[in-house]
Coordinates of C-alpha atoms in Angstrom, one line a residue:
X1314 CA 0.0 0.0 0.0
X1315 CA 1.2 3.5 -1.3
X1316 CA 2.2 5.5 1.7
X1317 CA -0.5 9.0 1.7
X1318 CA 1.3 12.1 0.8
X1319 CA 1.2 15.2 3.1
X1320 CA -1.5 17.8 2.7
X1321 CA -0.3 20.5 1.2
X1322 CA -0.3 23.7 2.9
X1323 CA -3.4 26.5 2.5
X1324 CA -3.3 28.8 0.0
X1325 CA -3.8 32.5 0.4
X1326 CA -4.5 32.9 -3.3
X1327 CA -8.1 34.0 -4.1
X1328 CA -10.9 31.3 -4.6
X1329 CA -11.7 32.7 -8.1
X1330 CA -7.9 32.8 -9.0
X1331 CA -7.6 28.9 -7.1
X1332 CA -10.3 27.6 -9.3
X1333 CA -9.3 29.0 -12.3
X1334 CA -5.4 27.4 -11.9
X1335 CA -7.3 24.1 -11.3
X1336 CA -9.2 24.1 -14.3
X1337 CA -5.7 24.8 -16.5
X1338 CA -4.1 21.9 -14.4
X1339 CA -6.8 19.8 -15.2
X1340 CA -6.9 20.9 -19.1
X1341 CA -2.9 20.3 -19.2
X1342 CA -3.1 16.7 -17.6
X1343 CA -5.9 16.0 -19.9
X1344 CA -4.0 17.5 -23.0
X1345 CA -1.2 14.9 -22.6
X1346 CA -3.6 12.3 -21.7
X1347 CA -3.7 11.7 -17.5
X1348 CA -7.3 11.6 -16.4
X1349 CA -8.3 13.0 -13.3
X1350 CA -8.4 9.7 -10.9
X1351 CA -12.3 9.1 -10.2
X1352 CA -13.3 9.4 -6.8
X1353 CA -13.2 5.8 -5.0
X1354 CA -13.0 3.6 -1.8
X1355 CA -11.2 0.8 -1.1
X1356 CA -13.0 -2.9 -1.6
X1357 CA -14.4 -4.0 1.6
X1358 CA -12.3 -6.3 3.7
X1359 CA -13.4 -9.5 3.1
X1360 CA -15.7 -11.6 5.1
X1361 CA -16.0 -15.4 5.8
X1362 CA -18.9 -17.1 4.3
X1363 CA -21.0 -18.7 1.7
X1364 CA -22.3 -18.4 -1.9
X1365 CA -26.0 -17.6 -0.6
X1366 CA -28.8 -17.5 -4.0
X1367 CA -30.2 -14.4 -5.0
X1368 CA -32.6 -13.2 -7.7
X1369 CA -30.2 -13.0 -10.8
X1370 CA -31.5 -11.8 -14.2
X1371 CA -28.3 -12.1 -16.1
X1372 CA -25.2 -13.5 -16.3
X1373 CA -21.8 -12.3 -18.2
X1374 CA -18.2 -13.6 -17.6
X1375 CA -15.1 -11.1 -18.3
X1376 CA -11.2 -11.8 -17.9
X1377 CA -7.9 -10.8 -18.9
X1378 CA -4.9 -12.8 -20.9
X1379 CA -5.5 -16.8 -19.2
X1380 CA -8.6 -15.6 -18.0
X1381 CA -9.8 -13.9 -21.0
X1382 CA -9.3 -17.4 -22.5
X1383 CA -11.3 -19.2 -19.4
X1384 CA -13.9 -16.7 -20.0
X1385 CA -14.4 -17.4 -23.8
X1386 CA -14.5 -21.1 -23.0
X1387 CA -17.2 -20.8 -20.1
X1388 CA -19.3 -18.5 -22.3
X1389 CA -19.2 -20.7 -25.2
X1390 CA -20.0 -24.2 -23.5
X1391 CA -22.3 -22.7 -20.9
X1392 CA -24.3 -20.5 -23.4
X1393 CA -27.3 -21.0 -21.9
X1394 CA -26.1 -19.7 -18.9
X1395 CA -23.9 -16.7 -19.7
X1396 CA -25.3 -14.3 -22.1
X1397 CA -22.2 -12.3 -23.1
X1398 CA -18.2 -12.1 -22.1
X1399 CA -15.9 -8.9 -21.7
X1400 CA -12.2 -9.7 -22.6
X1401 CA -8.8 -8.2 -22.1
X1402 CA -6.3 -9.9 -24.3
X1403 CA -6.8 -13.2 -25.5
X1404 CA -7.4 -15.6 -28.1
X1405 CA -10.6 -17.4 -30.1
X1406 CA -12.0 -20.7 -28.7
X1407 CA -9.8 -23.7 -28.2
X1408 CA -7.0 -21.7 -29.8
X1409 CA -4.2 -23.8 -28.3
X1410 CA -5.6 -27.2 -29.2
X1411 CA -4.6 -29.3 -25.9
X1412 CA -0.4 -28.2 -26.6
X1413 CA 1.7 -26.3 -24.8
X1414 CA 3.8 -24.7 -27.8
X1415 CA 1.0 -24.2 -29.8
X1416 CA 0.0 -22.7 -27.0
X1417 CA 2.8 -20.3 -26.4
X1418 CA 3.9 -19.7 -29.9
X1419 CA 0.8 -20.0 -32.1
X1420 CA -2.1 -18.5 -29.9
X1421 CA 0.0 -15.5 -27.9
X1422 CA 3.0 -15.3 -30.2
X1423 CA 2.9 -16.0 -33.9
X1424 CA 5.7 -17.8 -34.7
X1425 CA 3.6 -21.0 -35.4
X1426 CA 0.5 -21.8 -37.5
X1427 CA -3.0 -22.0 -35.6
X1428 CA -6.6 -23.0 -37.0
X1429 CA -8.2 -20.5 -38.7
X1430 CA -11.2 -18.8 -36.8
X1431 CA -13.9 -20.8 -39.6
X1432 CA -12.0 -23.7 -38.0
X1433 CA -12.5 -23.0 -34.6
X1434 CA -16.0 -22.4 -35.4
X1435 CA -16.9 -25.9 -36.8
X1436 CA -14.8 -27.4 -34.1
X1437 CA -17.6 -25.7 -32.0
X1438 CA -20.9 -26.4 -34.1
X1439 CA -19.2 -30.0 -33.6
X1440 CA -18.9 -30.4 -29.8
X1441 CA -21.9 -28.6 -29.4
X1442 CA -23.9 -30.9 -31.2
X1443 CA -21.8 -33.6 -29.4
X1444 CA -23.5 -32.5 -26.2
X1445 CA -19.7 -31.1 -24.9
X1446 CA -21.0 -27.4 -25.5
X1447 CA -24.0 -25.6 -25.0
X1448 CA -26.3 -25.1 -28.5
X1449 CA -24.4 -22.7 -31.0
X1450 CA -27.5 -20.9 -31.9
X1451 CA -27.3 -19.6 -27.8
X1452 CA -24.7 -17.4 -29.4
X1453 CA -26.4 -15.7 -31.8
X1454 CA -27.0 -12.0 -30.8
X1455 CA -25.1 -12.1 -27.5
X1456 CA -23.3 -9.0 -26.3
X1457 CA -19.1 -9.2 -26.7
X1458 CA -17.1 -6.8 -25.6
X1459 CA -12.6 -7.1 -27.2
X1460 CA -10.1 -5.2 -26.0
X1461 CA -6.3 -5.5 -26.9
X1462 CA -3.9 -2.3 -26.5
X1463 CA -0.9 -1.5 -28.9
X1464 CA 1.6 -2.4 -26.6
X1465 CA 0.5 -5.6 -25.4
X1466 CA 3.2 -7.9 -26.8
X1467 CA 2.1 -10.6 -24.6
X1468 CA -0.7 -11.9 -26.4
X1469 CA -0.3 -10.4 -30.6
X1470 CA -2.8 -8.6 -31.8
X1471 CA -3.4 -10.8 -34.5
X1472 CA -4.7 -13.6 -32.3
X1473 CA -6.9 -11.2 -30.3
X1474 CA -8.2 -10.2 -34.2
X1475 CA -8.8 -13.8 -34.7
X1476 CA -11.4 -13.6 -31.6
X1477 CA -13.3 -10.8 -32.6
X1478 CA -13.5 -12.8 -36.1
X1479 CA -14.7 -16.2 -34.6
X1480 CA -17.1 -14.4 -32.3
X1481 CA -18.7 -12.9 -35.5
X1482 CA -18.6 -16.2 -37.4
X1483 CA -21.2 -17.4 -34.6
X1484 CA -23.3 -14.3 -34.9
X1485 CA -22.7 -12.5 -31.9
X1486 CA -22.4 -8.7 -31.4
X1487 CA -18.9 -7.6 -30.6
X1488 CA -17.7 -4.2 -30.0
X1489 CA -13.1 -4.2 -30.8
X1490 CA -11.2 -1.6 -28.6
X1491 CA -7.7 -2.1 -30.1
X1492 CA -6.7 1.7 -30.6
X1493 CA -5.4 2.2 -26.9
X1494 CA -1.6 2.3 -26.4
X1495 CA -1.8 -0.1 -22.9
X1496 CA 0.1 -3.0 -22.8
X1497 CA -0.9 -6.5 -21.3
X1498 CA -4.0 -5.1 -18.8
X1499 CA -6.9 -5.1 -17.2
X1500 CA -7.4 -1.2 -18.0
X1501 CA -9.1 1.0 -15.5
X1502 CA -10.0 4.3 -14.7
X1503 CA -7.7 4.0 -11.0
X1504 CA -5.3 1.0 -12.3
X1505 CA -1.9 1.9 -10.3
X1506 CA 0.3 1.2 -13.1
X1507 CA 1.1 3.3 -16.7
X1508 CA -1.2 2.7 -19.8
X1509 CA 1.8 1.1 -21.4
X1510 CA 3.3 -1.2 -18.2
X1511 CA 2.7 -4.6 -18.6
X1512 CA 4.2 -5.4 -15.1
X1513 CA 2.3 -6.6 -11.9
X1514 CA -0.3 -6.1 -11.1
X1515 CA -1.3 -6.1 -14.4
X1516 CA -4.3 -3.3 -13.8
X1517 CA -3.3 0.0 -16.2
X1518 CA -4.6 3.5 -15.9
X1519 CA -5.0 4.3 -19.8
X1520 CA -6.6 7.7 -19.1
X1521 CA -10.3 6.5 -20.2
X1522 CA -12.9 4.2 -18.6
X1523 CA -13.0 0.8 -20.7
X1524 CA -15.0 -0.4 -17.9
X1525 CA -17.8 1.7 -18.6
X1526 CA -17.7 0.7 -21.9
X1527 CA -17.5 -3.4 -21.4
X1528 CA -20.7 -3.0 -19.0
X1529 CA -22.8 -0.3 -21.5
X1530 CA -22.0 -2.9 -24.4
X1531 CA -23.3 -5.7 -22.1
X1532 CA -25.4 -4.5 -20.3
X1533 CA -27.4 -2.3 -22.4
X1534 CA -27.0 1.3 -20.1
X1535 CA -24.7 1.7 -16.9
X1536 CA -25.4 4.2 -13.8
X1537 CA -22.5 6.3 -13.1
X1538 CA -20.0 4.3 -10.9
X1539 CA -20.3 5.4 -7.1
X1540 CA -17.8 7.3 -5.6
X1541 CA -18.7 7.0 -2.3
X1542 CA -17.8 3.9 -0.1
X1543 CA -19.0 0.6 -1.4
X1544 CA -22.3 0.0 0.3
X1545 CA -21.8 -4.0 -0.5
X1546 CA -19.1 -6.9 1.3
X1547 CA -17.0 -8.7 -0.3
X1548 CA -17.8 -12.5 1.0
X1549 CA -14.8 -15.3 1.3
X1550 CA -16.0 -18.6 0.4
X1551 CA -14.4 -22.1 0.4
X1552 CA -13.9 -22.9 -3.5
X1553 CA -13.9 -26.7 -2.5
X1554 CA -17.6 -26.7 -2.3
X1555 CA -17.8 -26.2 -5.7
X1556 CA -15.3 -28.1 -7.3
X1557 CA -15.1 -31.8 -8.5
X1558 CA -13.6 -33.9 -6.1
X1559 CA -13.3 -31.5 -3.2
X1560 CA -9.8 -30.4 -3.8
X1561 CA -9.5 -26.8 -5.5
X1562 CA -5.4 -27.5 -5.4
X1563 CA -6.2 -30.9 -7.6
X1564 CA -7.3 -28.8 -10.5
X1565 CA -4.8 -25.6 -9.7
X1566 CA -7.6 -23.1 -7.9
X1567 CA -6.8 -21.7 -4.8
X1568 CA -8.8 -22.8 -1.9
X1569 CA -10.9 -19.3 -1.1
X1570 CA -12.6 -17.7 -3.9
X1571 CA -14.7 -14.4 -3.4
X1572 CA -17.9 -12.5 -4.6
X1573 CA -18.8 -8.7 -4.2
X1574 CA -22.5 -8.4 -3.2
X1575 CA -23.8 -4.9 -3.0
X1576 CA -26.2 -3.8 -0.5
X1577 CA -29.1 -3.9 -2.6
X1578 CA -28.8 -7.6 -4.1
X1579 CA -28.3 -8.7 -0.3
X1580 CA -31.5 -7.0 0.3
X1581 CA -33.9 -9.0 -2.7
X1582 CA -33.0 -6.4 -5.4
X1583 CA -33.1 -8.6 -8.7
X1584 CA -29.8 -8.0 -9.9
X1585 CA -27.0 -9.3 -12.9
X1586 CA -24.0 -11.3 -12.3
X1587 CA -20.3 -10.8 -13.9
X1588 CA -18.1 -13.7 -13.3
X1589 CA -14.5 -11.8 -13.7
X1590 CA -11.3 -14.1 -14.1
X1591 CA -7.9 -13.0 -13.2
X1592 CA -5.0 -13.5 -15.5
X1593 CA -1.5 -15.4 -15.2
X1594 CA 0.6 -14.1 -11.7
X1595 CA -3.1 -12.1 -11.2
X1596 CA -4.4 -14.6 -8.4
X1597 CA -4.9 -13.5 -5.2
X1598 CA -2.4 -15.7 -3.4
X1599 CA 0.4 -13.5 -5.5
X1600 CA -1.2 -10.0 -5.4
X1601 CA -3.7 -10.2 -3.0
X1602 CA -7.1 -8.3 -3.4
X1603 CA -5.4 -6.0 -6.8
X1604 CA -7.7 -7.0 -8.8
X1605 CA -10.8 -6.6 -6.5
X1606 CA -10.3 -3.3 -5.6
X1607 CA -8.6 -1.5 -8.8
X1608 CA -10.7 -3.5 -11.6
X1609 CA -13.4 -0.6 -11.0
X1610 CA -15.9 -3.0 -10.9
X1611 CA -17.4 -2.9 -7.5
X1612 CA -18.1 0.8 -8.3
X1613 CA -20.3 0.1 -10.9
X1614 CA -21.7 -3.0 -9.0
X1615 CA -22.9 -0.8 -6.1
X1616 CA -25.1 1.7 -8.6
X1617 CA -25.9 -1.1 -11.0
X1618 CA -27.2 -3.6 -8.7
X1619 CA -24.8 -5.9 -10.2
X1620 CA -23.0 -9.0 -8.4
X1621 CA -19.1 -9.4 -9.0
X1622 CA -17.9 -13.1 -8.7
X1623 CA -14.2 -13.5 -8.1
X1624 CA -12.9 -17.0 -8.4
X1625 CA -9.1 -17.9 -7.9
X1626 CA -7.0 -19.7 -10.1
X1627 CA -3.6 -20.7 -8.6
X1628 CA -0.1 -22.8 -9.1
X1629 CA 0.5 -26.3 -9.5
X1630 CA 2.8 -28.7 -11.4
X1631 CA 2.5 -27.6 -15.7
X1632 CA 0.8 -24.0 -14.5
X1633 CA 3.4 -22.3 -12.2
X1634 CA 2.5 -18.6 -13.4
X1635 CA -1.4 -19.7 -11.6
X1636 CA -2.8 -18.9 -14.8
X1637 CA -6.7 -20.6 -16.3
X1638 CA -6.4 -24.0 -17.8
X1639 CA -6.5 -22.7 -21.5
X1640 CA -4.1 -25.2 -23.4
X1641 CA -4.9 -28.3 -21.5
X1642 CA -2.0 -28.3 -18.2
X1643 CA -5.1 -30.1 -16.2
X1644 CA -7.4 -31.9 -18.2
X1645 CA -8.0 -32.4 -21.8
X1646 CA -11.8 -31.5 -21.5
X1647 CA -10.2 -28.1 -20.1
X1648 CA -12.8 -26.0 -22.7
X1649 CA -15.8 -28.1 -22.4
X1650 CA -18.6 -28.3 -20.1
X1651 CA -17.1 -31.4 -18.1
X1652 CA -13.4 -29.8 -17.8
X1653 CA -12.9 -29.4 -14.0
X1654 CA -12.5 -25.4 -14.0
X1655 CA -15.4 -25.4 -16.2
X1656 CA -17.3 -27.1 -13.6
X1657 CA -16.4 -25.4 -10.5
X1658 CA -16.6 -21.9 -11.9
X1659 CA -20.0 -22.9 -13.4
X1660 CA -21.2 -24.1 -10.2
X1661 CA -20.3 -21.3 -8.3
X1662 CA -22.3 -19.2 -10.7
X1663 CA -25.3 -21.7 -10.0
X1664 CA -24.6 -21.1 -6.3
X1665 CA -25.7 -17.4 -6.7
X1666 CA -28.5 -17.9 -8.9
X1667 CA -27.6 -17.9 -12.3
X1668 CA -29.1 -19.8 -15.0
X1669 CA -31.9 -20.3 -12.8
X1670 CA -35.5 -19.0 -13.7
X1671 CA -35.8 -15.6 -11.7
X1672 CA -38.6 -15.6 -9.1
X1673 CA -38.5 -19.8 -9.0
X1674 CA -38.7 -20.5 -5.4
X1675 CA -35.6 -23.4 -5.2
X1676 CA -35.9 -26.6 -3.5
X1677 CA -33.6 -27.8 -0.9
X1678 CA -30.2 -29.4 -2.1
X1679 CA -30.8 -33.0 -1.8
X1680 CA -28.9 -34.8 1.5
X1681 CA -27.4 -38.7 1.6
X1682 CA -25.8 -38.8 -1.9
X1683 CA -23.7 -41.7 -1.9
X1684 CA -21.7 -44.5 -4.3
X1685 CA -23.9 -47.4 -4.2
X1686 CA -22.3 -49.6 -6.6
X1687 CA -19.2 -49.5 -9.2
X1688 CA -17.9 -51.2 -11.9
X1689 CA -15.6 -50.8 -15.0
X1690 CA -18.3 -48.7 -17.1
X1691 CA -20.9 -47.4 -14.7
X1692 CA -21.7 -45.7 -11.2
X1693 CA -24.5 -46.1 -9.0
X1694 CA -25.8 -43.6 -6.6
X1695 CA -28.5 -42.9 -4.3
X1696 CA -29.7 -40.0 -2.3
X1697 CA -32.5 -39.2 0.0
X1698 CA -36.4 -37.8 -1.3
X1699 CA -36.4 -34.2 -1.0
X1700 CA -40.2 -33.1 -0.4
X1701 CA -41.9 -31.3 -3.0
X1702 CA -39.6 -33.3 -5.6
X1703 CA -41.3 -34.0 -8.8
X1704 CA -37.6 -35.6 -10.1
X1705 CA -33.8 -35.2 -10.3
X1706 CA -30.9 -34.4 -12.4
X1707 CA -27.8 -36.1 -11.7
X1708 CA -24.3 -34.2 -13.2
X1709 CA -21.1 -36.1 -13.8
X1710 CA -18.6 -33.7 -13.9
X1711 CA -20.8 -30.5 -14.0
X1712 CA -22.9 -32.1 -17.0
X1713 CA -26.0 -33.3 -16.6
X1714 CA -25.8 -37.5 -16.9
X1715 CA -29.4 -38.2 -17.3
X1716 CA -31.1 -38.2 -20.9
X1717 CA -34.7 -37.5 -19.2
X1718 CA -36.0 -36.4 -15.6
X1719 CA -35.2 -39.0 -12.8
X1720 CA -39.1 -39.9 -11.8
X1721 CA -38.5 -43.2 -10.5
X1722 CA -37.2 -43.3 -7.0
X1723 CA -34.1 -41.8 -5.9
X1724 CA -31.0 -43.9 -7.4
X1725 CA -29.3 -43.4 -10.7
X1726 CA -26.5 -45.9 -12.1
X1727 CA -24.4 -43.7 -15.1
X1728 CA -23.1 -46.1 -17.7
X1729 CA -20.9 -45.9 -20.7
X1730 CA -17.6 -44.8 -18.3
X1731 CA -14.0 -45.5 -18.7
X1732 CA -12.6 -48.0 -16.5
X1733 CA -10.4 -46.9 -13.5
X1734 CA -11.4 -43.4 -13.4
X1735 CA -12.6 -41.2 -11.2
X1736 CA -16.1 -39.2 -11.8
X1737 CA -17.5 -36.7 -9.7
X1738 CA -21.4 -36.4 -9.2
X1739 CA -24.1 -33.9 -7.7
X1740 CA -27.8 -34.1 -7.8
X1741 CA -30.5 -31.7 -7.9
X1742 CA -34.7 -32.3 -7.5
X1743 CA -36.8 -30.5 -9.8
X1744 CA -40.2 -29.5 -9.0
X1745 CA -43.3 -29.6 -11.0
X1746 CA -42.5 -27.2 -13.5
X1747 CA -38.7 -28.6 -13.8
X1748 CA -36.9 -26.0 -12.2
X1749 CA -34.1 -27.3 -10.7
X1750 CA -33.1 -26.9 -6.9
X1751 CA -29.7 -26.3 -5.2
X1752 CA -27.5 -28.8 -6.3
X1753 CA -26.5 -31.5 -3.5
X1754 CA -22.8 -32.0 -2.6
X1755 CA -20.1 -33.6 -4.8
X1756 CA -19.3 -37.5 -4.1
X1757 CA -16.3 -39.0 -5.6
X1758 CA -16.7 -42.7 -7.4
X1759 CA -14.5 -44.1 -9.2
X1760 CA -14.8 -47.2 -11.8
X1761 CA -13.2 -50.8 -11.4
X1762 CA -10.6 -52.0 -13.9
X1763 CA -7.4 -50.8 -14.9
X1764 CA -6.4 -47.3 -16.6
X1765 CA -7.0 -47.5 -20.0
X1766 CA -3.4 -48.9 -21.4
X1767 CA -1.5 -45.7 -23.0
X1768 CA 0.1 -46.2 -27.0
X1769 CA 3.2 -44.6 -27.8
X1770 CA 4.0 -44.4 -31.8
X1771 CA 4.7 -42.0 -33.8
X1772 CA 2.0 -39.6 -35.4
X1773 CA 2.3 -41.2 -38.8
X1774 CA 1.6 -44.5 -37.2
X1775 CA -1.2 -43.2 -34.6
X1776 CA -3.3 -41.9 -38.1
X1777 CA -2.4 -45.4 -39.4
X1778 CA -3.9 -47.3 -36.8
X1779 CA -7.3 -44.8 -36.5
X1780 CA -6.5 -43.5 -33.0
X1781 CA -5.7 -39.7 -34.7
X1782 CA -6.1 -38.1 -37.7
X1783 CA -4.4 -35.3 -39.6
X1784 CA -5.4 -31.6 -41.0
X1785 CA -3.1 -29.7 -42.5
X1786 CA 0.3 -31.0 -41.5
X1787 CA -0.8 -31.5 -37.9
X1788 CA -2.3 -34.7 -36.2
X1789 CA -5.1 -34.5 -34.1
X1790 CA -6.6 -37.2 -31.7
X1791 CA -9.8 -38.8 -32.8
X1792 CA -12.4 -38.1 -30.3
X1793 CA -10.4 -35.3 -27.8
X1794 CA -9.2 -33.1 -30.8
X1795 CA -6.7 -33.3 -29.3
X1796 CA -3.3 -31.5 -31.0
X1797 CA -0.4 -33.9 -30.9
X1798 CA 2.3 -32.0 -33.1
X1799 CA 3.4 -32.1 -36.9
X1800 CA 2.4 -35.2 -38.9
X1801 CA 5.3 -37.3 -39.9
X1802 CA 7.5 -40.5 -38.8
X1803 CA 9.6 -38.2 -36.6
X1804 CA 7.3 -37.1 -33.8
X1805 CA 5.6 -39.3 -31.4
X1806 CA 2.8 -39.2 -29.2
X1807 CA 1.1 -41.1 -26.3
X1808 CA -2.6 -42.0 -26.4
X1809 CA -5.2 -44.2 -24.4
X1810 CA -8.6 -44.4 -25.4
X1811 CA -11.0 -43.5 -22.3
X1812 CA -14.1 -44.6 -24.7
X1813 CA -15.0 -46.1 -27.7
X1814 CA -13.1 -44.0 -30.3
X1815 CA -11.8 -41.0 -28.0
X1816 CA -8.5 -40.6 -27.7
X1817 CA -6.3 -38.6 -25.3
X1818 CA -2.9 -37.9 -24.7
X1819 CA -1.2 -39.8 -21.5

C-alpha cells in the first residue's frame, strides 16, 4: 500500500484565482492524456462465508490474458447460462488445441500456425452438437465486448483479431477496442500502473474508462460508478464446495474464492452477475485483493445492482504462473462443459442464482448422496427424497448424466464410463415445472478396472492405426481433438482411449 502524501499547505491565493489554476491543471493533464483519478474507496475487507442465492436476471463472464481465454471457453460451453463475455487480451475458442507450444507460440505469439477462426467455429458447431457445448444458436446476438492495446506484446494482436473474427462467425455482437496504447491489462480508470506497463499487477490507468464501456455494451446502459464507499461486502468462500472432487489444489484453484454483493442484491433487489477471471501471476495468493479493488468494478456494482464473482485460479505442477487451464496443463476437457474449472466456476455461478428462472422459489439441495455400486463402465448412486420433488438431475462432472427427468425413485447408475477413473457427481430435484433446486454435494466414485493402457508411436503410425487423424500437416486425436504435433514418422505421441473411439494424450 502506497504511503498517503502530506497535505499540502493552505493557499492564500483567491478562490476565483484557485479555481481557475485548477481548471488549467486539469486541461494540461488531460491534454497529454492523465485523467483526473475518479473518486473511490477501497474494496471492503473480506468476510467469511457462503455463496447464498439471490434473484439474478443475467449472467456475463469477463477476464484478462489466461482468464480472457477461461472466459471465452465458459461463455461458449455454458451459453445457456452466460449471455455475453468482456475480454482483455486473448485468443478465439480452443486456440491452443490441448499443446503447450501451440499454446505459447501460435495463440500468444505467432511464430507458429493456428486454425483459422472458420476452423474453430466448426470445431464448436461440432462439440456442441456432441452434447460437450452448450447449443451454438445460444450465441447468436449475444453481447461481446474485445479489447487489446498497442503495446500488449504478450498476447499479438493478431490472435486477439482472430477472436473478434470467430465471435462474429457465430453471430454475436462484438464491440473491438484495439486503438489504446496499454500494454498487457486489465485497463481501469484508477489502475496503479502506466497505460503502457505490462508489469504486476497487471491493472493500467489508460486515461479512459474501458469499464464503462465493457458493461454499457453488455449490459445495455450503466449508472454512473459510485464514488462514495462501497455499500456492499466482499464475502470469502471455500472454493472446495464447488469443485469436482473436493480439492480446489487438484485442479490448480486456490482454496478461497470471493464474490462482491452490493447492498441492494443482499437486500432482494433482482440483480445481474459478472463472473470476472484474473489472468496469469493475477491470483490473489500472489497479489492479494489487486484486482478486486482497482478492476473498477465494485463501483459500478454498487449503482448497478450488479454482483461481482471472483474465483481464484492458482499454481501447480505444468501451471506455475497460476494462470486458467486454456491449453490443456489439467485436463484435456479443459474448454468443455465437463473440464474441472469449467465445472467449478459454473457451479459457483449456479450457487448465486444464475441460470436459474428468476422468481422460482428453489428446493432444498438433496442430502445422503452416496456410491452405491461401481464397476468398469458405470456408477451407481442414491440420495435421499427431497419433499416437494417431482424428479432429479444427476451431473457427472458439471454435465447433466441423465437423458430425461429421474421420476422413479431416488437412485441413478451412469453407464458408458471409462474404467479406472474417477467421476464426480451432484444431484439436484426439480419441482413440478422442472426448475431445478440447489445442487446437493459432490461425491467421488471411481470405476473398477485398470487405466485405460496408453500407445506410444509416432504420429504417422497413430493416423495409421485410427487412433488420430491429420489436418493440415498436424495430427489430431480422434475423439479429444486433441493437438499432438506435426504429422510425420519423426514425432511421437502417447494416447489411451478413455471410450469407444476418443483418444487422449497420456
Amino acid at each position: 500500500m502506497m504511503k498517503p502524501t502530506k497535505r499540502p499547505a493552505k493557499t492564500s491565493l483567491p478562490v476565483p484565482l484557485r479555481t481557475r489554476i485548477g481548471r488549467l491543471v486539469v486541461a494540461a493533464l488531460t491534454a497529454v492524456g492523465i485523467a483526473a483519478v475518479p473518486a473511490t474507496a477501497a474494496v471492503p475487507a473480506p468476510t467469511a462465508g457462503s455463496l447464498q442465492r439471490y434473484d439474478i436476471s443475467a449472467t456475463y463472464v469477463s477476464g484478462l490474458s489466461s482468464g480472457g481465454f477461461m472466459a471465452n471457453q465458459l461463455h461458449v460451453a455454458h451459453s445457456e447460462v452466460f449471455q455475453g463475455a468482456g475480454i482483455f487480451s486473448a485468443g478465439p475458442y480452443d486456440c491452443a488445441q490441448n499443446n503447450l507450444n501451440t499454446a505459447l507460440y501460435a495463440c500468444m505469439d505467432t511464430f507458429q500456425t493456428r486454425r483459422t477462426p472458420a476452423q474453430l467455429a466448426q470445431l464448436t458447431r461440432d462439440r456442441a452438437a456432441a452434447g460437450k457445448l452448450d447449443p451454438v444458436a445460444n450465441l447468436t446476438g449475444d453481447k461481446v465486448w474485445l479489447f487489446h492495446g498497442t503495446n500488449d506484446a504478450t498476447v499479438k494482436q493478431a490472435v486477439n483479431d482472430d477472436l473478434a473474427t470467430y465471435y462474429r462467425n457465430l453471430g454475436t455482437d462484438v464491440v473491438y477496442n484495439s486503438t489504446s496504447s496499454s500494454g498487457h491489462a486489465w485497463v481501469s480508470p484508477i489502475g496503479p500502473n502506466a497505460c503502457t506497463s505490462t508489469t504486476s499487477p497487471y491493472v493500467n490507468n489508460c486515461g479512459g474508462d474501458p469499464v464503462k464501456e465493457m458493461l454499457t455494451h453488455l449490459l445495455g446502459s450503466v449508472k454512473p460508478a459510485g464514488s462514495a464507499a462501497l455499500t456492499g461486502k466482499l464475502i470469502r468462500f471455500d472454493q472446495g464446495a464447488y469443485t469436482p472432487g473436493g480439492s480446489p489444489s487438484a485442479i490448480s484453484m486456490g482454496q478461497e474464492g470471493f464474490a462482491y454483493v452490493p447492498r441492494s442484491c443482499e437486500s432482494g433487489a433482482s440483480c445481474k452477475l459478472m463472473v470476472t477471471l484474473h489472468g496469469c501471476y493475477q491470483y490473489f495468493g500472489l497479489v492479494g485483493n489487486a484486482l478486486m479493488d482497482k478492476a473498477y468494478l465494485n463501483e459500478y456494482a454498487d449503482t448497478n445492482d450488479l454482483i461481482v464473482l471472483y474465483p481464484q485460479a492458482t499454481t501447480m505442477t505444468g501451471n506455475p504462473r497460476g494462470c486458467w487451464d486454456w491449453w490443456g496443463y489439467k485436463s484435456a476437457d479443459y474448454a468443455q462443459k465437463s473440464g474441472p474449472q469449467m465445472t467449478a466456476v459454473r457451479n459457483m455461478a449456479a450457487a448465486l442464482g444464475a441460470g436459474e428462472p428468476t422468481g422460482t422459489p428453489s428446493l432444498p439441495a438433496p442430502t445422503g448422496l452416496a456410491v452405491t455400486a461401481t464397476t468398469a463402465s458405470s456408477v451407481s448412486l442414491a440420495w435421499n427424497a427431497v419433499p416437494g420433488a417431482a424428479s432429479y438431475d444427476v451431473y457427472r462432472n458439471g454435465t447433466k448424466a441423465n437423458a430425461s427427468p429421474i421420476t422413479a425413485g431416488t437412485a441413478f447408475t451412469d453407464p458408458g464410463l471409462a474404467a479406472g477413473t474417477s467421476y464426480g457427481y451432484t444431484v439436484a430435484a426439480l419441482d413440478a415445472a422442472g426448475a431445478a433446486g440447489t445442487r446437493s454435494a459432490t461425491v467421488t466414485a471411481t470405476t473398477t478396472g485398470t487405466t485405460p493402457v496408453c500407445v506410444t508411436a509416432s504420429n504417422y503410425a497413430h493416423t495409421q492405426a485410427g487412433r488420430a487423424h491429420q489436418i493440415g500437416g498436424y495430427t489430431y486425436a480422434n475423439g479429444s481433438e486433441q493437438n499432438l504435433g506435426l504429422w510425420n514418422v519423426m514425432v511421437t505421441s502417447t494416447l489411451k482411449e478413455t471410450s469407444p473411439g476418443h483418444w487422449v494424450k497420456c
